């Protein structure tokens, strides 16, 4: 079938298998161009492996240090006459490329929050890898069913305390407008968001993996966080999602205790703001990202998810002397180039000036839009979108 983008708000309902394959190949080429990640991971479990930072983590590990990878994700499979989701096609492409390179790669499609998927993953590790030496936790989800209580939690993206008014952009139309987001009405919204995006599920994973004996001596685990500029604090870091990130970050010492007898370590890496399926859903943030891209591209410091994850592995997690540089709060920072004073000063200045009329001139809204479509396999160079695509592309390891 011929597959074209079809959007509803910040969601793209369609995905292109050949474009997704091309995007994965581009990421692989980037990692190869940077050379071997010395002392890199060898047996890796990536939870949230099909898109965004998780997919790039998987690619960086596999093609940067020849790692065997198991990827866990929640995607809609493709079938005859029915399109799969972008993450499905990404994972199909990743496995195909990994297998062609002689690398072990298998995937599990299901709810990572469930005990069942944890069990299935542990069985697969036992059968094929014995143990893993890196666990990447990169889930982003609007909801979670708690595995012990069955309670279904939904996260919200809201400020806490006061309403928040600021600029936002509709990146399809380029219209800049003011948006007011009302604060949470009760503490339950905060607790629910923490239950979905906080650290409890990461802890459950590490507890189960450890109890099953599938974590190697010296194992590392990393989860991803975000801080960003003051102008997004009310909706991000000081909002409901920020409380969940605080909880995630507070899980690090808990996991360090748990991993002590294995000489294992847990980390949170604060990553850069980037266009992903998750970040496009947050108000205000897409306008910030399109200004940030403009400034960072001009300075030559712009990175995408693959550049970020390659740098995380090569320069932070797996260094020559084994030391991992942390900030005063104990976090890895690969948002360092985003948060540089000169970058932030320029973004803040542009932020005040931005209008619908000057948007395409002073921001990289076009780059934002293109990257958004790239996430779904569209607008990739070298793909003929007028040609029939084979929608029925499968992830080789999944029956
Ligand atoms: P994403 O939406 O691209 O990826 C989410 C992944 O989680 C996908 O692989 C999806 O299949 C998987 N997933 C979701 N629900 C699942 C479930 N129930 N079971 C199994 N898999 C499930 O998101 P992303 O932007 O790459 O986010 C990953 C992490 O990085 C998040 O913690 C996010 O907060 C963080 N982060 C994002 C940004 C950003 O700007 N995008 C910046 C810093 C940190
Ligand atoms: Na991810």
PDB file of C-alpha atoms and ligand atoms in Angstrom, residues 48-54 72-75 110-113 138-141 197 224-226 236 245 271-274 276-279, ligand 1:
ATOM      1  CA  UNK A  48      11.439   1.099  26.021  1.00  0.00           C
ATOM      2  CA  UNK A  49      13.634   0.119  23.068  1.00  0.00           C
ATOM      3  CA  UNK A  50      11.513   0.944  20.036  1.00  0.00           C
ATOM      4  CA  UNK A  51      11.626   4.741  19.690  1.00  0.00           C
ATOM      5  CA  UNK A  52      13.369   7.848  20.994  1.00  0.00           C
ATOM      6  CA  UNK A  53      16.212   7.558  23.500  1.00  0.00           C
ATOM      7  CA  UNK A  54      15.652   3.837  24.095  1.00  0.00           C
ATOM      8  CA  UNK A  72      11.209  -4.519  25.406  1.00  0.00           C
ATOM      9  CA  UNK A  73       8.525  -2.218  24.021  1.00  0.00           C
ATOM     10  CA  UNK A  74       4.793  -1.784  23.539  1.00  0.00           C
ATOM     11  CA  UNK A  75       3.928  -1.417  19.853  1.00  0.00           C
ATOM     12  CA  UNK A 110       4.154  -6.214  25.729  1.00  0.00           C
ATOM     13  CA  UNK A 111       3.428  -4.162  28.821  1.00  0.00           C
ATOM     14  CA  UNK A 112       6.756  -3.609  30.583  1.00  0.00           C
ATOM     15  CA  UNK A 113       4.891  -2.546  33.733  1.00  0.00           C
ATOM     16  CA  UNK A 138      13.601   4.382  28.836  1.00  0.00           C
ATOM     17  CA  UNK A 139       9.850   4.056  29.179  1.00  0.00           C
ATOM     18  CA  UNK A 140       7.587   6.989  28.429  1.00  0.00           C
ATOM     19  CA  UNK A 141       3.921   6.251  28.869  1.00  0.00           C
ATOM     20  CA  UNK A 197       6.641   7.980  35.316  1.00  0.00           C
ATOM     21  CA  UNK A 224      16.524   9.150  31.664  1.00  0.00           C
ATOM     22  CA  UNK A 225      15.442  12.475  33.080  1.00  0.00           C
ATOM     23  CA  UNK A 226      15.008  16.072  31.985  1.00  0.00           C
ATOM     24  CA  UNK A 236       7.945  20.480  33.294  1.00  0.00           C
ATOM     25  CA  UNK A 245      11.400  12.774  37.612  1.00  0.00           C
ATOM     26  CA  UNK A 271      19.195  14.257  28.470  1.00  0.00           C
ATOM     27  CA  UNK A 272      18.633  17.088  26.025  1.00  0.00           C
ATOM     28  CA  UNK A 273      15.178  18.235  24.906  1.00  0.00           C
ATOM     29  CA  UNK A 274      14.467  16.485  21.616  1.00  0.00           C
ATOM     30  CA  UNK A 276      10.099  12.429  20.267  1.00  0.00           C
ATOM     31  CA  UNK A 277       6.577  11.098  20.370  1.00  0.00           C
ATOM     32  CA  UNK A 278       6.486  11.896  24.086  1.00  0.00           C
ATOM     33  CA  UNK A 279       7.891  15.429  24.047  1.00  0.00           C
TER      34      UNK A 279
HETATM   35  P1  LIG B   1       9.411   7.639  23.361  1.00  0.00           P
HETATM   36  O1  LIG B   1       7.953   7.858  23.403  1.00  0.00           O
HETATM   37  O2  LIG B   1      10.121   7.866  22.080  1.00  0.00           O
HETATM   38  O3  LIG B   1       9.768   6.154  23.838  1.00  0.00           O
HETATM   39  C1  LIG B   1       9.004   5.467  24.779  1.00  0.00           C
HETATM   40  C2  LIG B   1       9.311   3.986  24.739  1.00  0.00           C
HETATM   41  O4  LIG B   1       8.584   3.351  25.807  1.00  0.00           O
HETATM   42  C3  LIG B   1       8.879   3.262  23.459  1.00  0.00           C
HETATM   43  O5  LIG B   1       9.826   2.274  23.136  1.00  0.00           O
HETATM   44  C4  LIG B   1       7.552   2.600  23.861  1.00  0.00           C
HETATM   45  O6  LIG B   1       7.239   1.426  23.122  1.00  0.00           O
HETATM   46  C5  LIG B   1       7.885   2.238  25.292  1.00  0.00           C
HETATM   47  N1  LIG B   1       6.710   2.004  26.123  1.00  0.00           N
HETATM   48  C6  LIG B   1       5.745   2.883  26.505  1.00  0.00           C
HETATM   49  N2  LIG B   1       4.844   2.263  27.298  1.00  0.00           N
HETATM   50  C7  LIG B   1       5.256   0.986  27.431  1.00  0.00           C
HETATM   51  C8  LIG B   1       4.771  -0.151  28.140  1.00  0.00           C
HETATM   52  N3  LIG B   1       3.669  -0.095  28.895  1.00  0.00           N
HETATM   53  N4  LIG B   1       5.443  -1.321  28.024  1.00  0.00           N
HETATM   54  C9  LIG B   1       6.563  -1.420  27.254  1.00  0.00           C
HETATM   55  N5  LIG B   1       7.084  -0.375  26.592  1.00  0.00           N
HETATM   56  C10 LIG B   1       6.441   0.808  26.674  1.00  0.00           C
HETATM   57  O7  LIG B   1       9.992   8.569  24.528  1.00  0.00           O
HETATM   58  P2  LIG B   1      11.410   9.225  24.817  1.00  0.00           P
HETATM   59  O8  LIG B   1      11.245  10.694  24.609  1.00  0.00           O
HETATM   60  O9  LIG B   1      12.521   8.500  24.178  1.00  0.00           O
HETATM   61  O10 LIG B   1      11.463   9.022  26.401  1.00  0.00           O
HETATM   62  C11 LIG B   1      12.257   8.057  27.044  1.00  0.00           C
HETATM   63  C12 LIG B   1      12.743   8.624  28.369  1.00  0.00           C
HETATM   64  O11 LIG B   1      13.592   9.755  28.108  1.00  0.00           O
HETATM   65  C13 LIG B   1      11.615   9.147  29.261  1.00  0.00           C
HETATM   66  O12 LIG B   1      11.933   8.873  30.605  1.00  0.00           O
HETATM   67  C14 LIG B   1      11.665  10.642  29.024  1.00  0.00           C
HETATM   68  O13 LIG B   1      11.125  11.401  30.072  1.00  0.00           O
HETATM   69  C15 LIG B   1      13.156  10.841  28.905  1.00  0.00           C
HETATM   70  N6  LIG B   1      13.594  12.118  28.288  1.00  0.00           N
HETATM   71  C16 LIG B   1      13.025  12.583  27.156  1.00  0.00           C
HETATM   72  C17 LIG B   1      13.446  13.798  26.625  1.00  0.00           C
HETATM   73  C18 LIG B   1      12.846  14.358  25.357  1.00  0.00           C
HETATM   74  O14 LIG B   1      13.035  15.552  25.092  1.00  0.00           O
HETATM   75  N7  LIG B   1      12.178  13.575  24.551  1.00  0.00           N
HETATM   76  C19 LIG B   1      14.480  14.516  27.241  1.00  0.00           C
HETATM   77  C20 LIG B   1      15.068  13.988  28.385  1.00  0.00           C
HETATM   78  C21 LIG B   1      14.612  12.779  28.906  1.00  0.00           C
END
